[in-house]
């Protein structure tokens, strides 16, 4: 028997349907209990999965711990409070994670806890929304100042950073990217950066980055 673990099976959770290893599943998009039941029929317990979640099922936001708060426990409580203030939903229903960086704004992300529970019988090689996957893959090679737009399933996810520090994380449905950019950059008093990157849907004049 091989000592190497098997390659994880790709599971794509889309806004209109789910696909396991290239084969569409019957469970409706966003019906996590139905997804759990179907996967249990098709896969052995403990199967390794690489789960890609489209951004419409996730929540992104910018989080910064206040001055004087350094403990992880207090920071997590504040992360929960920030999420609830932004989205008006109980943080207990979501799995929240942040790129913990003391003294600096950070990218925070949330995925439905019901999804985590639906996948509890399997080993997760990775569970990450589309924009976060691409950001983690490319962020180390990006210029010090720039703009990123993850566009997928009718959702814009904007990230703007200046001199290596995140200044904006904004998630919005719709198709008026120019209007959203003008509003947010004006609010920050920032000019449109020359370096602009996109993932998911292509945007004219922006540099497309390979998906993770």
Tab-separated table of C-alpha atoms in Angstrom:
chain	number	residue	atom	x	y	z
A	1	UNK	CA	0.000	0.000	0.000
A	2	UNK	CA	1.271	3.480	-0.859
A	3	UNK	CA	2.508	5.615	2.020
A	4	UNK	CA	1.422	8.732	0.141
A	5	UNK	CA	-2.084	10.058	0.778
A	6	UNK	CA	-4.464	10.040	-2.170
A	7	UNK	CA	-4.946	13.293	-4.033
A	8	UNK	CA	-7.964	15.161	-2.656
A	9	UNK	CA	-11.152	15.047	-4.682
A	10	UNK	CA	-12.272	18.409	-6.052
A	11	UNK	CA	-15.657	19.635	-4.847
A	12	UNK	CA	-16.946	22.838	-6.440
A	13	UNK	CA	-19.835	24.530	-4.641
A	14	UNK	CA	-21.359	27.026	-7.057
A	15	UNK	CA	-24.145	29.529	-7.028
A	16	UNK	CA	-26.275	27.401	-9.357
A	17	UNK	CA	-25.091	23.877	-8.572
A	18	UNK	CA	-22.391	21.622	-7.154
A	19	UNK	CA	-19.816	19.501	-8.963
A	20	UNK	CA	-17.834	16.592	-7.523
A	21	UNK	CA	-14.765	15.544	-9.522
A	22	UNK	CA	-16.310	16.940	-12.713
A	23	UNK	CA	-19.731	15.344	-12.176
A	24	UNK	CA	-22.767	17.502	-11.296
A	25	UNK	CA	-24.529	16.651	-8.043
A	26	UNK	CA	-28.278	16.566	-7.487
A	27	UNK	CA	-28.253	18.634	-4.266
A	28	UNK	CA	-29.416	22.191	-4.893
A	29	UNK	CA	-26.871	24.966	-4.458
A	30	UNK	CA	-26.835	26.147	-0.851
A	31	UNK	CA	-28.790	23.151	0.487
A	32	UNK	CA	-26.053	21.935	2.815
A	33	UNK	CA	-28.003	19.048	4.469
A	34	UNK	CA	-28.863	17.662	1.024
A	35	UNK	CA	-25.225	18.013	0.004
A	36	UNK	CA	-24.127	16.086	3.094
A	37	UNK	CA	-26.569	13.264	2.357
A	38	UNK	CA	-25.491	12.969	-1.269
A	39	UNK	CA	-21.782	13.012	-0.484
A	40	UNK	CA	-22.311	10.307	2.138
A	41	UNK	CA	-23.797	8.104	-0.588
A	42	UNK	CA	-20.975	8.730	-3.050
A	43	UNK	CA	-17.853	8.915	-0.887
A	44	UNK	CA	-16.259	6.804	1.817
A	45	UNK	CA	-15.971	8.390	5.276
A	46	UNK	CA	-12.726	10.295	5.661
A	47	UNK	CA	-12.293	10.966	1.942
A	48	UNK	CA	-10.018	13.957	1.390
A	49	UNK	CA	-11.722	16.898	-0.318
A	50	UNK	CA	-10.456	20.114	-1.878
A	51	UNK	CA	-13.498	22.373	-1.604
A	52	UNK	CA	-13.859	25.494	-3.728
A	53	UNK	CA	-16.718	27.733	-2.666
A	54	UNK	CA	-17.946	30.500	-4.968
A	55	UNK	CA	-17.979	33.903	-3.330
A	56	UNK	CA	-21.752	34.279	-3.142
A	57	UNK	CA	-21.687	31.788	-0.214
A	58	UNK	CA	-18.963	33.641	1.675
A	59	UNK	CA	-18.592	36.990	3.428
A	60	UNK	CA	-15.482	39.176	3.335
A	61	UNK	CA	-14.626	42.225	5.400
A	62	UNK	CA	-11.756	44.329	6.733
A	63	UNK	CA	-10.944	43.856	10.398
A	64	UNK	CA	-8.555	45.770	12.622
A	65	UNK	CA	-8.125	45.266	16.347
A	66	UNK	CA	-8.405	48.483	18.386
A	67	UNK	CA	-5.354	49.931	20.105
A	68	UNK	CA	-4.766	48.153	23.399
A	69	UNK	CA	-6.354	44.868	22.341
A	70	UNK	CA	-3.729	42.196	21.778
A	71	UNK	CA	-5.135	38.937	23.139
A	72	UNK	CA	-6.510	36.414	20.674
A	73	UNK	CA	-9.639	35.776	22.761
A	74	UNK	CA	-10.632	39.453	22.810
A	75	UNK	CA	-9.759	39.809	19.150
A	76	UNK	CA	-12.050	36.909	18.248
A	77	UNK	CA	-14.908	38.463	20.207
A	78	UNK	CA	-14.392	41.721	18.342
A	79	UNK	CA	-14.244	39.825	15.049
A	80	UNK	CA	-17.654	38.313	15.820
A	81	UNK	CA	-19.056	41.729	16.736
A	82	UNK	CA	-17.693	43.310	13.553
A	83	UNK	CA	-19.273	40.600	11.414
A	84	UNK	CA	-22.665	40.985	13.098
A	85	UNK	CA	-22.550	44.768	12.719
A	86	UNK	CA	-21.787	44.513	9.002
A	87	UNK	CA	-24.070	41.659	7.981
A	88	UNK	CA	-26.765	41.619	10.676
A	89	UNK	CA	-26.453	37.855	11.109
A	90	UNK	CA	-25.513	35.791	14.182
A	91	UNK	CA	-21.788	35.009	14.046
A	92	UNK	CA	-22.533	31.609	15.633
A	93	UNK	CA	-24.025	30.577	12.272
A	94	UNK	CA	-20.759	31.273	10.481
A	95	UNK	CA	-17.197	30.023	10.596
A	96	UNK	CA	-15.076	33.168	10.844
A	97	UNK	CA	-11.369	33.377	10.117
A	98	UNK	CA	-8.928	36.276	9.873
A	99	UNK	CA	-5.344	36.679	8.716
A	100	UNK	CA	-4.141	37.654	12.195
A	101	UNK	CA	-1.621	40.484	12.010
A	102	UNK	CA	-1.036	42.526	15.140
A	103	UNK	CA	-1.467	46.256	14.590
A	104	UNK	CA	-2.531	46.005	10.960
A	105	UNK	CA	-5.863	45.730	9.124
A	106	UNK	CA	-6.596	42.184	8.069
A	107	UNK	CA	-8.702	40.281	5.614
A	108	UNK	CA	-11.502	38.389	7.375
A	109	UNK	CA	-13.708	35.770	5.809
A	110	UNK	CA	-16.779	33.793	6.880
A	111	UNK	CA	-18.398	30.672	5.449
A	112	UNK	CA	-21.639	29.044	6.615
A	113	UNK	CA	-21.179	26.806	9.643
A	114	UNK	CA	-23.858	24.534	8.166
A	115	UNK	CA	-21.472	23.862	5.293
A	116	UNK	CA	-18.683	22.932	7.692
A	117	UNK	CA	-21.094	20.566	9.441
A	118	UNK	CA	-22.137	19.029	6.113
A	119	UNK	CA	-18.496	18.167	5.403
A	120	UNK	CA	-17.716	16.915	8.909
A	121	UNK	CA	-17.463	13.288	7.798
A	122	UNK	CA	-14.610	14.042	5.401
A	123	UNK	CA	-11.049	15.283	5.668
A	124	UNK	CA	-10.637	18.736	4.211
A	125	UNK	CA	-7.413	19.366	2.351
A	126	UNK	CA	-8.770	22.854	1.756
A	127	UNK	CA	-12.021	24.739	2.203
A	128	UNK	CA	-11.819	28.273	0.862
A	129	UNK	CA	-13.906	30.714	-1.177
A	130	UNK	CA	-12.742	31.574	-4.681
A	131	UNK	CA	-11.321	35.057	-4.092
A	132	UNK	CA	-9.523	34.001	-0.913
A	133	UNK	CA	-7.937	31.035	-2.681
A	134	UNK	CA	-6.606	33.262	-5.450
A	135	UNK	CA	-5.502	35.982	-3.013
A	136	UNK	CA	-3.514	33.463	-0.941
A	137	UNK	CA	-1.863	32.174	-4.099
A	138	UNK	CA	-0.800	35.531	-5.537
A	139	UNK	CA	-0.594	38.109	-2.730
A	140	UNK	CA	3.114	37.591	-2.035
A	141	UNK	CA	4.024	38.642	-5.591
A	142	UNK	CA	1.718	41.653	-5.950
A	143	UNK	CA	3.045	45.256	-5.983
A	144	UNK	CA	3.004	47.353	-2.822
A	145	UNK	CA	-0.104	49.262	-3.951
A	146	UNK	CA	-2.929	47.876	-6.007
A	147	UNK	CA	-6.524	46.850	-6.444
A	148	UNK	CA	-8.064	43.388	-6.780
A	149	UNK	CA	-11.552	42.462	-7.906
A	150	UNK	CA	-12.810	38.928	-7.541
A	151	UNK	CA	-15.914	38.813	-9.770
A	152	UNK	CA	-18.014	35.667	-9.694
A	153	UNK	CA	-21.714	34.732	-9.707
A	154	UNK	CA	-22.929	38.339	-9.688
A	155	UNK	CA	-20.710	39.337	-6.764
A	156	UNK	CA	-17.859	41.861	-6.631
A	157	UNK	CA	-15.175	41.416	-3.978
A	158	UNK	CA	-12.861	44.423	-3.882
A	159	UNK	CA	-9.523	44.533	-2.103
A	160	UNK	CA	-7.425	47.702	-2.152
A	161	UNK	CA	-4.025	47.942	-0.479
A	162	UNK	CA	-1.542	50.803	-0.194
A	163	UNK	CA	2.131	50.398	0.667
A	164	UNK	CA	1.551	46.804	1.659
A	165	UNK	CA	-1.389	47.471	3.978
A	166	UNK	CA	-5.008	46.607	3.273
A	167	UNK	CA	-7.217	49.689	3.193
A	168	UNK	CA	-10.450	48.338	1.729
A	169	UNK	CA	-12.353	45.056	1.621
A	170	UNK	CA	-15.806	45.440	0.093
A	171	UNK	CA	-18.316	42.843	-1.078
A	172	UNK	CA	-21.333	43.817	-3.162
A	173	UNK	CA	-23.773	42.276	-5.599
A	174	UNK	CA	-24.547	43.923	-8.925
A	175	UNK	CA	-22.762	44.931	-12.096
A	176	UNK	CA	-21.783	48.581	-11.509
A	177	UNK	CA	-18.103	48.078	-10.762
A	178	UNK	CA	-17.120	51.580	-11.939
A	179	UNK	CA	-19.639	53.213	-9.628
A	180	UNK	CA	-18.552	51.106	-6.672
A	181	UNK	CA	-14.888	51.881	-7.298
A	182	UNK	CA	-15.501	55.614	-7.613
A	183	UNK	CA	-17.464	55.663	-4.350
A	184	UNK	CA	-15.003	53.642	-2.305
A	185	UNK	CA	-11.818	55.308	-3.579
A	186	UNK	CA	-13.336	58.755	-3.011
A	187	UNK	CA	-14.233	57.751	0.538
A	188	UNK	CA	-10.602	56.759	1.133
A	189	UNK	CA	-9.211	59.811	-0.664
A	190	UNK	CA	-7.239	57.468	-2.925
A	191	UNK	CA	-6.490	57.611	-6.624
A	192	UNK	CA	-7.170	54.703	-8.932
A	193	UNK	CA	-4.029	52.535	-8.695
A	194	UNK	CA	-2.190	51.614	-11.865
A	195	UNK	CA	-1.924	47.994	-10.761
A	196	UNK	CA	-5.349	46.372	-11.075
A	197	UNK	CA	-5.939	42.629	-10.936
A	198	UNK	CA	-8.976	40.427	-11.356
A	199	UNK	CA	-9.955	36.840	-10.759
A	200	UNK	CA	-13.074	34.960	-11.772
A	201	UNK	CA	-14.631	37.053	-14.515
A	202	UNK	CA	-12.304	39.022	-16.791
A	203	UNK	CA	-12.408	42.829	-16.592
A	204	UNK	CA	-11.237	44.958	-19.524
A	205	UNK	CA	-7.949	46.716	-18.743
A	206	UNK	CA	-7.260	44.627	-15.639
A	207	UNK	CA	-4.641	41.893	-15.295
A	208	UNK	CA	-6.302	38.497	-14.982
A	209	UNK	CA	-4.728	36.167	-12.446
A	210	UNK	CA	-4.842	32.416	-12.638
A	211	UNK	CA	-7.409	30.855	-10.351
A	212	UNK	CA	-6.248	28.665	-7.479
